[in-house]
Structures are given as C-alpha cells and as structure tokens.
Amino acid sequence: IFTITESSLDEKVIWVGTDDGNVQVTQDGGKTWSNTTANISGLPKNTWCYHIEASVFDKGTAYAVFDGHTQNDQNPYAYKTTDFGKTWTNIISEGVEGFARNIQEDYVNPDLLFLGTEFGLYITMDGGKNWKDITPKELPKYSRISIIDESKHNPGTLYLAANRYQVDDREPYVFKTTDYGKTWTKIITGIAPGHFARAIREDHIRPGLLFLA
C-alpha cells in the first residue's frame, strides 16, 4: 500500500492505492473492497498509485495520481472519479511536465486543483481542462514536489515541500503562498543545511502551526 485516505464526509469510505497500480475503495469501513483499476482508461499496467485525494464536496468523488518512472515512463497521470471508481476521467492536459506525485483539491472551489510533479507545481481553475505552472521562481529546475498542503484556515494559502536529493542537492526547499501561487515565500529559517524536506502539514485547529519532515 502506497497511499490511503478516508473521506471527510463519510468515515466508511476509504481509498487505497498500491505500488502495483491498484486503486481500491470500500464504502463499508473495510468489510468489502472494490478494485477500480480496470476502469481507468489509458493507464499503463502496474503504474504506481502515488496519491489519492478524497473530495471534501462529494463522498463519491476522488482524485488519483500515478507514477511510472520505475518503468522509464515520465508521463503525468491524474484521474478523477465521481462514482466511487466506476468510471475515471483523465484530467491531465498539455503543458504538465514530469510524472505526478500529489494532488490537492481546494476547500472552497471544487474546480480548483493543485498538482505536484517531478518538475513543478501546477494549478487548474476548471477541473483539469487547463493547467498553469505556478512553481516558485526560487525553486531550481527539476525539483521534486514532495507534498502540497493547502490551509484549511485561509483560502489561497498553500505550503509546498520539494527535494532534490536525487541530483545530490540535500538543501531544504519549503515555500508558502497566500495568493494561490502568484507569489511565494521561502520558509526555511531554523532548518539545518543539508536536511531536505519531504513533507509539510499545517495543523487543522491552530493556523500557522506547521509540521515538517
């Protein structure tokens, strides 16, 4: 199992993604599971399911991203379902570079999504029909977007952790935006040099309380 997420609307709805390309869902708290992978058109077999995002608007809606780099496949794969995985729709359009690592749905607008890839960060305002590159200018090219975390307290505020250890750069790359990625601020004060970041999360109760790993 590579990723697991519970619906915030129904605790019995749980999604699981694995490193052999399976996306499974339960609607009864784990008593029974449905493998939905066969319903994902255009996805090469055994492509890692790297991250699943359960929608905060509808319990049957979820997003899944896939990583095929172990099979020398650098293409981005991201899909959306609105019926518990019975059908999936490709939401990748031209202009997205690098295999996908994570996806985040906005807490206010269901058509606003953030997508992190091996090479950058993208935003869509129309549910994936069009994507725009909003990668921080201070982030060196070919930086892996490890995680995206949008604030539940302040719309438009987003935290990003990226790493470049794969190219022998172990410095921390952690950023914050308050305007949906138009501008970014690097937030690494207190992080020792050589300690790259993989994950960042904001506390759901206390705004500004961040956890970094």
PDB file of C-alpha atoms in Angstrom:
ATOM      1  CA  ILE A   1       0.000   0.000   0.000  1.00  0.00           C
ATOM      2  CA  PHE A   2       1.410   3.327  -1.126  1.00  0.00           C
ATOM      3  CA  THR A   3      -1.387   5.704  -0.144  1.00  0.00           C
ATOM      4  CA  ILE A   4      -4.583   5.601   1.913  1.00  0.00           C
ATOM      5  CA  THR A   5      -7.214   8.261   2.521  1.00  0.00           C
ATOM      6  CA  GLU A   6     -10.549   8.479   4.292  1.00  0.00           C
ATOM      7  CA  SER A   7     -13.456  10.596   3.099  1.00  0.00           C
ATOM      8  CA  SER A   8     -14.057  13.560   5.392  1.00  0.00           C
ATOM      9  CA  LEU A   9     -17.755  13.212   4.573  1.00  0.00           C
ATOM     10  CA  ASP A  10     -18.149   9.518   5.422  1.00  0.00           C
ATOM     11  CA  GLU A  11     -15.691   7.604   7.589  1.00  0.00           C
ATOM     12  CA  LYS A  12     -16.739   4.337   5.964  1.00  0.00           C
ATOM     13  CA  VAL A  13     -15.442   5.460   2.560  1.00  0.00           C
ATOM     14  CA  ILE A  14     -11.722   4.691   2.325  1.00  0.00           C
ATOM     15  CA  TRP A  15      -9.454   4.715  -0.716  1.00  0.00           C
ATOM     16  CA  VAL A  16      -6.227   2.736  -1.073  1.00  0.00           C
ATOM     17  CA  GLY A  17      -3.554   2.901  -3.780  1.00  0.00           C
ATOM     18  CA  THR A  18      -0.731   0.405  -4.241  1.00  0.00           C
ATOM     19  CA  ASP A  19       2.642   0.182  -5.967  1.00  0.00           C
ATOM     20  CA  ASP A  20       1.308  -2.371  -8.436  1.00  0.00           C
ATOM     21  CA  GLY A  21      -1.214   0.105  -9.829  1.00  0.00           C
ATOM     22  CA  ASN A  22      -4.349  -0.869  -7.949  1.00  0.00           C
ATOM     23  CA  VAL A  23      -6.930   1.644  -6.699  1.00  0.00           C
ATOM     24  CA  GLN A  24      -9.370   0.102  -4.270  1.00  0.00           C
ATOM     25  CA  VAL A  25     -12.304   1.605  -2.398  1.00  0.00           C
ATOM     26  CA  THR A  26     -14.534   0.479   0.445  1.00  0.00           C
ATOM     27  CA  GLN A  27     -17.878   2.035   1.326  1.00  0.00           C
ATOM     28  CA  ASP A  28     -18.458  -0.024   4.458  1.00  0.00           C
ATOM     29  CA  GLY A  29     -15.383   0.707   6.521  1.00  0.00           C
ATOM     30  CA  GLY A  30     -13.252  -2.077   5.069  1.00  0.00           C
ATOM     31  CA  LYS A  31     -15.640  -5.031   5.188  1.00  0.00           C
ATOM     32  CA  THR A  32     -15.674  -5.237   1.394  1.00  0.00           C
ATOM     33  CA  TRP A  33     -13.430  -3.647  -1.233  1.00  0.00           C
ATOM     34  CA  SER A  34     -13.767  -2.881  -4.948  1.00  0.00           C
ATOM     35  CA  ASN A  35     -10.729  -2.753  -7.223  1.00  0.00           C
ATOM     36  CA  THR A  36     -11.407   0.051  -9.708  1.00  0.00           C
ATOM     37  CA  THR A  37      -8.183  -0.124 -11.716  1.00  0.00           C
ATOM     38  CA  ALA A  38      -9.795  -1.772 -14.734  1.00  0.00           C
ATOM     39  CA  ASN A  39     -11.993   1.319 -15.084  1.00  0.00           C
ATOM     40  CA  ILE A  40      -9.020   3.667 -15.596  1.00  0.00           C
ATOM     41  CA  SER A  41      -8.551   4.072 -19.335  1.00  0.00           C
ATOM     42  CA  GLY A  42      -5.095   4.855 -20.704  1.00  0.00           C
ATOM     43  CA  LEU A  43      -3.131   3.948 -17.569  1.00  0.00           C
ATOM     44  CA  PRO A  44      -0.243   1.530 -18.213  1.00  0.00           C
ATOM     45  CA  LYS A  45      -0.376  -1.649 -16.169  1.00  0.00           C
ATOM     46  CA  ASN A  46       1.428  -1.705 -12.799  1.00  0.00           C
ATOM     47  CA  THR A  47       1.920   2.066 -12.646  1.00  0.00           C
ATOM     48  CA  TRP A  48       2.325   3.131  -9.004  1.00  0.00           C
ATOM     49  CA  CYS A  49      -0.698   4.837  -7.473  1.00  0.00           C
ATOM     50  CA  TYR A  50       1.273   7.503  -5.650  1.00  0.00           C
ATOM     51  CA  HIS A  51      -1.500   9.579  -4.060  1.00  0.00           C
ATOM     52  CA  ILE A  52      -5.288   9.594  -3.727  1.00  0.00           C
ATOM     53  CA  GLU A  53      -7.253  12.677  -2.690  1.00  0.00           C
ATOM     54  CA  ALA A  54     -10.816  12.216  -1.407  1.00  0.00           C
ATOM     55  CA  SER A  55     -13.058  15.153  -2.294  1.00  0.00           C
ATOM     56  CA  VAL A  56     -14.374  17.367   0.503  1.00  0.00           C
ATOM     57  CA  PHE A  57     -17.507  18.123  -1.554  1.00  0.00           C
ATOM     58  CA  ASP A  58     -18.831  14.687  -2.540  1.00  0.00           C
ATOM     59  CA  LYS A  59     -18.048  11.311  -0.965  1.00  0.00           C
ATOM     60  CA  GLY A  60     -18.116   9.504  -4.305  1.00  0.00           C
ATOM     61  CA  THR A  61     -15.522  11.835  -5.789  1.00  0.00           C
ATOM     62  CA  ALA A  62     -11.782  11.247  -5.581  1.00  0.00           C
ATOM     63  CA  TYR A  63      -8.586  12.041  -7.455  1.00  0.00           C
ATOM     64  CA  ALA A  64      -5.669   9.679  -8.093  1.00  0.00           C
ATOM     65  CA  VAL A  65      -2.183  10.321  -9.470  1.00  0.00           C
ATOM     66  CA  PHE A  66       0.213   7.700 -10.783  1.00  0.00           C
ATOM     67  CA  ASP A  67       3.994   7.444 -11.087  1.00  0.00           C
ATOM     68  CA  GLY A  68       5.566   5.264 -13.786  1.00  0.00           C
ATOM     69  CA  HIS A  69       9.206   6.306 -13.532  1.00  0.00           C
ATOM     70  CA  THR A  70      10.343   2.832 -12.444  1.00  0.00           C
ATOM     71  CA  GLN A  71       9.232   1.684 -15.901  1.00  0.00           C
ATOM     72  CA  ASN A  72      11.001   4.645 -17.565  1.00  0.00           C
ATOM     73  CA  ASP A  73       7.637   6.349 -18.053  1.00  0.00           C
ATOM     74  CA  GLN A  74       7.938  10.072 -17.309  1.00  0.00           C
ATOM     75  CA  ASN A  75       4.381  10.938 -18.346  1.00  0.00           C
ATOM     76  CA  PRO A  76       1.951  12.526 -15.860  1.00  0.00           C
ATOM     77  CA  TYR A  77      -1.177  10.561 -14.978  1.00  0.00           C
ATOM     78  CA  ALA A  78      -4.043  12.062 -12.968  1.00  0.00           C
ATOM     79  CA  TYR A  79      -7.659  10.917 -12.918  1.00  0.00           C
ATOM     80  CA  LYS A  80     -10.955  11.864 -11.297  1.00  0.00           C
ATOM     81  CA  THR A  81     -13.966   9.741 -10.371  1.00  0.00           C
ATOM     82  CA  THR A  82     -17.396  10.922  -9.249  1.00  0.00           C
ATOM     83  CA  ASP A  83     -18.985   7.500  -8.765  1.00  0.00           C
ATOM     84  CA  PHE A  84     -16.722   5.618  -6.337  1.00  0.00           C
ATOM     85  CA  GLY A  85     -14.386   4.497  -9.109  1.00  0.00           C
ATOM     86  CA  LYS A  86     -16.925   3.001 -11.504  1.00  0.00           C
ATOM     87  CA  THR A  87     -15.616   5.460 -14.105  1.00  0.00           C
ATOM     88  CA  TRP A  88     -12.481   7.623 -14.187  1.00  0.00           C
ATOM     89  CA  THR A  89     -11.714  10.721 -16.271  1.00  0.00           C
ATOM     90  CA  ASN A  90      -8.249  11.846 -17.298  1.00  0.00           C
ATOM     91  CA  ILE A  91      -7.605  15.396 -16.012  1.00  0.00           C
ATOM     92  CA  ILE A  92      -4.135  15.934 -17.496  1.00  0.00           C
ATOM     93  CA  SER A  93      -3.819  18.397 -20.370  1.00  0.00           C
ATOM     94  CA  GLU A  94      -0.885  19.726 -22.376  1.00  0.00           C
ATOM     95  CA  GLY A  95       1.777  21.671 -20.523  1.00  0.00           C
ATOM     96  CA  VAL A  96       2.137  19.458 -17.448  1.00  0.00           C
ATOM     97  CA  GLU A  97       5.735  18.262 -17.184  1.00  0.00           C
ATOM     98  CA  GLY A  98       7.008  15.299 -15.171  1.00  0.00           C
ATOM     99  CA  PHE A  99       5.313  12.330 -13.569  1.00  0.00           C
ATOM    100  CA  ALA A 100       2.719  13.235 -10.930  1.00  0.00           C
ATOM    101  CA  ARG A 101       3.419  12.980  -7.218  1.00  0.00           C
ATOM    102  CA  ASN A 102       0.413  14.538  -5.486  1.00  0.00           C
ATOM    103  CA  ILE A 103      -2.843  16.394  -5.991  1.00  0.00           C
ATOM    104  CA  GLN A 104      -4.844  18.727  -3.736  1.00  0.00           C
ATOM    105  CA  GLU A 105      -8.451  19.831  -4.075  1.00  0.00           C
ATOM    106  CA  ASP A 106      -9.329  23.344  -2.892  1.00  0.00           C
ATOM    107  CA  TYR A 107     -11.571  23.557   0.190  1.00  0.00           C
ATOM    108  CA  VAL A 108     -13.815  26.249  -1.370  1.00  0.00           C
ATOM    109  CA  ASN A 109     -13.891  25.650  -5.122  1.00  0.00           C
ATOM    110  CA  PRO A 110     -14.152  22.033  -6.352  1.00  0.00           C
ATOM    111  CA  ASP A 111     -12.801  23.011  -9.785  1.00  0.00           C
ATOM    112  CA  LEU A 112      -9.609  24.428  -8.292  1.00  0.00           C
ATOM    113  CA  LEU A 113      -6.884  21.800  -8.032  1.00  0.00           C
ATOM    114  CA  PHE A 114      -3.151  21.797  -7.362  1.00  0.00           C
ATOM    115  CA  LEU A 115      -0.880  19.185  -8.948  1.00  0.00           C
ATOM    116  CA  GLY A 116       2.692  18.450  -7.915  1.00  0.00           C
ATOM    117  CA  THR A 117       5.036  16.643 -10.303  1.00  0.00           C
ATOM    118  CA  GLU A 118       8.663  15.643 -10.526  1.00  0.00           C
ATOM    119  CA  PHE A 119       9.438  19.006 -12.118  1.00  0.00           C
ATOM    120  CA  GLY A 120       6.939  21.573 -10.824  1.00  0.00           C
ATOM    121  CA  LEU A 121       3.631  22.714  -9.378  1.00  0.00           C
ATOM    122  CA  TYR A 122       0.501  23.396 -11.415  1.00  0.00           C
ATOM    123  CA  ILE A 123      -2.937  24.897 -10.800  1.00  0.00           C
ATOM    124  CA  THR A 124      -6.230  24.477 -12.648  1.00  0.00           C
ATOM    125  CA  MET A 125      -9.365  26.562 -12.228  1.00  0.00           C
ATOM    126  CA  ASP A 126     -11.554  24.401 -14.448  1.00  0.00           C
ATOM    127  CA  GLY A 127     -11.234  20.917 -13.022  1.00  0.00           C
ATOM    128  CA  GLY A 128      -8.185  19.913 -15.055  1.00  0.00           C
ATOM    129  CA  LYS A 129      -9.067  21.134 -18.546  1.00  0.00           C
ATOM    130  CA  ASN A 130      -6.244  23.668 -18.396  1.00  0.00           C
ATOM    131  CA  TRP A 131      -3.210  23.768 -16.098  1.00  0.00           C
ATOM    132  CA  LYS A 132      -0.890  26.672 -15.302  1.00  0.00           C
ATOM    133  CA  ASP A 133       2.649  26.371 -13.960  1.00  0.00           C
ATOM    134  CA  ILE A 134       2.928  28.152 -10.568  1.00  0.00           C
ATOM    135  CA  THR A 135       6.271  26.698  -9.481  1.00  0.00           C
ATOM    136  CA  PRO A 136       8.148  29.099  -7.139  1.00  0.00           C
ATOM    137  CA  LYS A 137      10.796  31.017  -9.080  1.00  0.00           C
ATOM    138  CA  GLU A 138      13.353  30.320  -6.345  1.00  0.00           C
ATOM    139  CA  LEU A 139      12.906  26.583  -6.757  1.00  0.00           C
ATOM    140  CA  PRO A 140      15.641  25.151  -9.019  1.00  0.00           C
ATOM    141  CA  LYS A 141      14.577  23.323 -12.145  1.00  0.00           C
ATOM    142  CA  TYR A 142      13.995  19.594 -11.788  1.00  0.00           C
ATOM    143  CA  SER A 143      12.842  19.790  -8.181  1.00  0.00           C
ATOM    144  CA  ARG A 144      10.512  17.053  -6.986  1.00  0.00           C
ATOM    145  CA  ILE A 145       7.320  18.420  -5.408  1.00  0.00           C
ATOM    146  CA  SER A 146       7.035  16.032  -2.478  1.00  0.00           C
ATOM    147  CA  ILE A 147       3.850  17.382  -0.954  1.00  0.00           C
ATOM    148  CA  ILE A 148       1.228  20.128  -1.266  1.00  0.00           C
ATOM    149  CA  ASP A 149      -0.811  21.226   1.734  1.00  0.00           C
ATOM    150  CA  GLU A 150      -3.492  23.891   1.379  1.00  0.00           C
ATOM    151  CA  SER A 151      -4.515  25.726   4.538  1.00  0.00           C
ATOM    152  CA  LYS A 152      -7.964  24.925   5.906  1.00  0.00           C
ATOM    153  CA  HIS A 153      -7.959  28.314   7.645  1.00  0.00           C
ATOM    154  CA  ASN A 154      -7.055  30.760   4.880  1.00  0.00           C
ATOM    155  CA  PRO A 155      -8.191  30.315   1.244  1.00  0.00           C
ATOM    156  CA  GLY A 156      -5.316  30.771  -1.180  1.00  0.00           C
ATOM    157  CA  THR A 157      -2.661  29.786   1.361  1.00  0.00           C
ATOM    158  CA  LEU A 158      -0.614  26.793   0.317  1.00  0.00           C
ATOM    159  CA  TYR A 159       2.518  25.114   1.643  1.00  0.00           C
ATOM    160  CA  LEU A 160       4.969  23.203  -0.527  1.00  0.00           C
ATOM    161  CA  ALA A 161       7.887  20.913   0.248  1.00  0.00           C
ATOM    162  CA  ALA A 162      10.272  19.888  -2.516  1.00  0.00           C
ATOM    163  CA  ASN A 163      13.521  17.963  -2.661  1.00  0.00           C
ATOM    164  CA  ARG A 164      16.456  17.441  -4.999  1.00  0.00           C
ATOM    165  CA  TYR A 165      18.468  14.751  -3.239  1.00  0.00           C
ATOM    166  CA  GLN A 166      18.227  12.680  -6.411  1.00  0.00           C
ATOM    167  CA  VAL A 167      20.641  15.173  -8.022  1.00  0.00           C
ATOM    168  CA  ASP A 168      22.866  15.355  -4.910  1.00  0.00           C
ATOM    169  CA  ASP A 169      21.245  18.542  -3.584  1.00  0.00           C
ATOM    170  CA  ARG A 170      20.167  17.937   0.007  1.00  0.00           C
ATOM    171  CA  GLU A 171      19.149  21.503   0.858  1.00  0.00           C
ATOM    172  CA  PRO A 172      15.621  22.172   2.207  1.00  0.00           C
ATOM    173  CA  TYR A 173      13.099  23.712  -0.179  1.00  0.00           C
ATOM    174  CA  VAL A 174       9.945  24.792   1.667  1.00  0.00           C
ATOM    175  CA  PHE A 175       7.623  27.563   0.442  1.00  0.00           C
ATOM    176  CA  LYS A 176       4.395  29.350   1.326  1.00  0.00           C
ATOM    177  CA  THR A 177       1.945  31.301  -0.833  1.00  0.00           C
ATOM    178  CA  THR A 178      -1.075  33.327   0.261  1.00  0.00           C
ATOM    179  CA  ASP A 179      -2.359  34.163  -3.229  1.00  0.00           C
ATOM    180  CA  TYR A 180      -2.840  30.795  -4.934  1.00  0.00           C
ATOM    181  CA  GLY A 181       0.750  30.614  -6.145  1.00  0.00           C
ATOM    182  CA  LYS A 182       1.157  34.060  -7.701  1.00  0.00           C
ATOM    183  CA  THR A 183       3.952  34.796  -5.232  1.00  0.00           C
ATOM    184  CA  TRP A 184       5.927  32.554  -2.893  1.00  0.00           C
ATOM    185  CA  THR A 185       7.991  32.994   0.268  1.00  0.00           C
ATOM    186  CA  LYS A 186      10.735  30.588   1.258  1.00  0.00           C
ATOM    187  CA  ILE A 187      10.237  29.423   4.856  1.00  0.00           C
ATOM    188  CA  ILE A 188      13.359  27.538   5.921  1.00  0.00           C
ATOM    189  CA  THR A 189      14.628  29.604   8.881  1.00  0.00           C
ATOM    190  CA  GLY A 190      15.790  27.199  11.570  1.00  0.00           C
ATOM    191  CA  ILE A 191      16.188  24.202   9.257  1.00  0.00           C
ATOM    192  CA  ALA A 192      19.776  22.983   9.265  1.00  0.00           C
ATOM    193  CA  PRO A 193      21.611  22.965   5.922  1.00  0.00           C
ATOM    194  CA  GLY A 194      21.661  19.560   4.293  1.00  0.00           C
ATOM    195  CA  HIS A 195      18.321  18.469   5.725  1.00  0.00           C
ATOM    196  CA  PHE A 196      15.994  18.160   2.751  1.00  0.00           C
ATOM    197  CA  ALA A 197      12.221  18.221   3.272  1.00  0.00           C
ATOM    198  CA  ARG A 198       9.750  15.575   2.208  1.00  0.00           C
ATOM    199  CA  ALA A 199       6.512  16.680   3.873  1.00  0.00           C
ATOM    200  CA  ILE A 200       4.814  19.698   5.447  1.00  0.00           C
ATOM    201  CA  ARG A 201       1.422  19.962   7.129  1.00  0.00           C
ATOM    202  CA  GLU A 202      -0.489  22.766   8.812  1.00  0.00           C
ATOM    203  CA  ASP A 203      -2.408  21.978  11.988  1.00  0.00           C
ATOM    204  CA  HIS A 204      -6.148  21.775  11.329  1.00  0.00           C
ATOM    205  CA  ILE A 205      -7.000  23.660  14.512  1.00  0.00           C
ATOM    206  CA  ARG A 206      -4.199  26.170  15.012  1.00  0.00           C
ATOM    207  CA  PRO A 207      -3.365  28.356  11.966  1.00  0.00           C
ATOM    208  CA  GLY A 208       0.363  28.724  11.324  1.00  0.00           C
ATOM    209  CA  LEU A 209       1.382  25.686  13.332  1.00  0.00           C
ATOM    210  CA  LEU A 210       3.396  23.661  10.825  1.00  0.00           C
ATOM    211  CA  PHE A 211       4.934  20.220  10.943  1.00  0.00           C
ATOM    212  CA  LEU A 212       7.883  19.437   8.670  1.00  0.00           C
ATOM    213  CA  ALA A 213       9.580  16.137   7.941  1.00  0.00           C
TER     214      ALA A 213
END
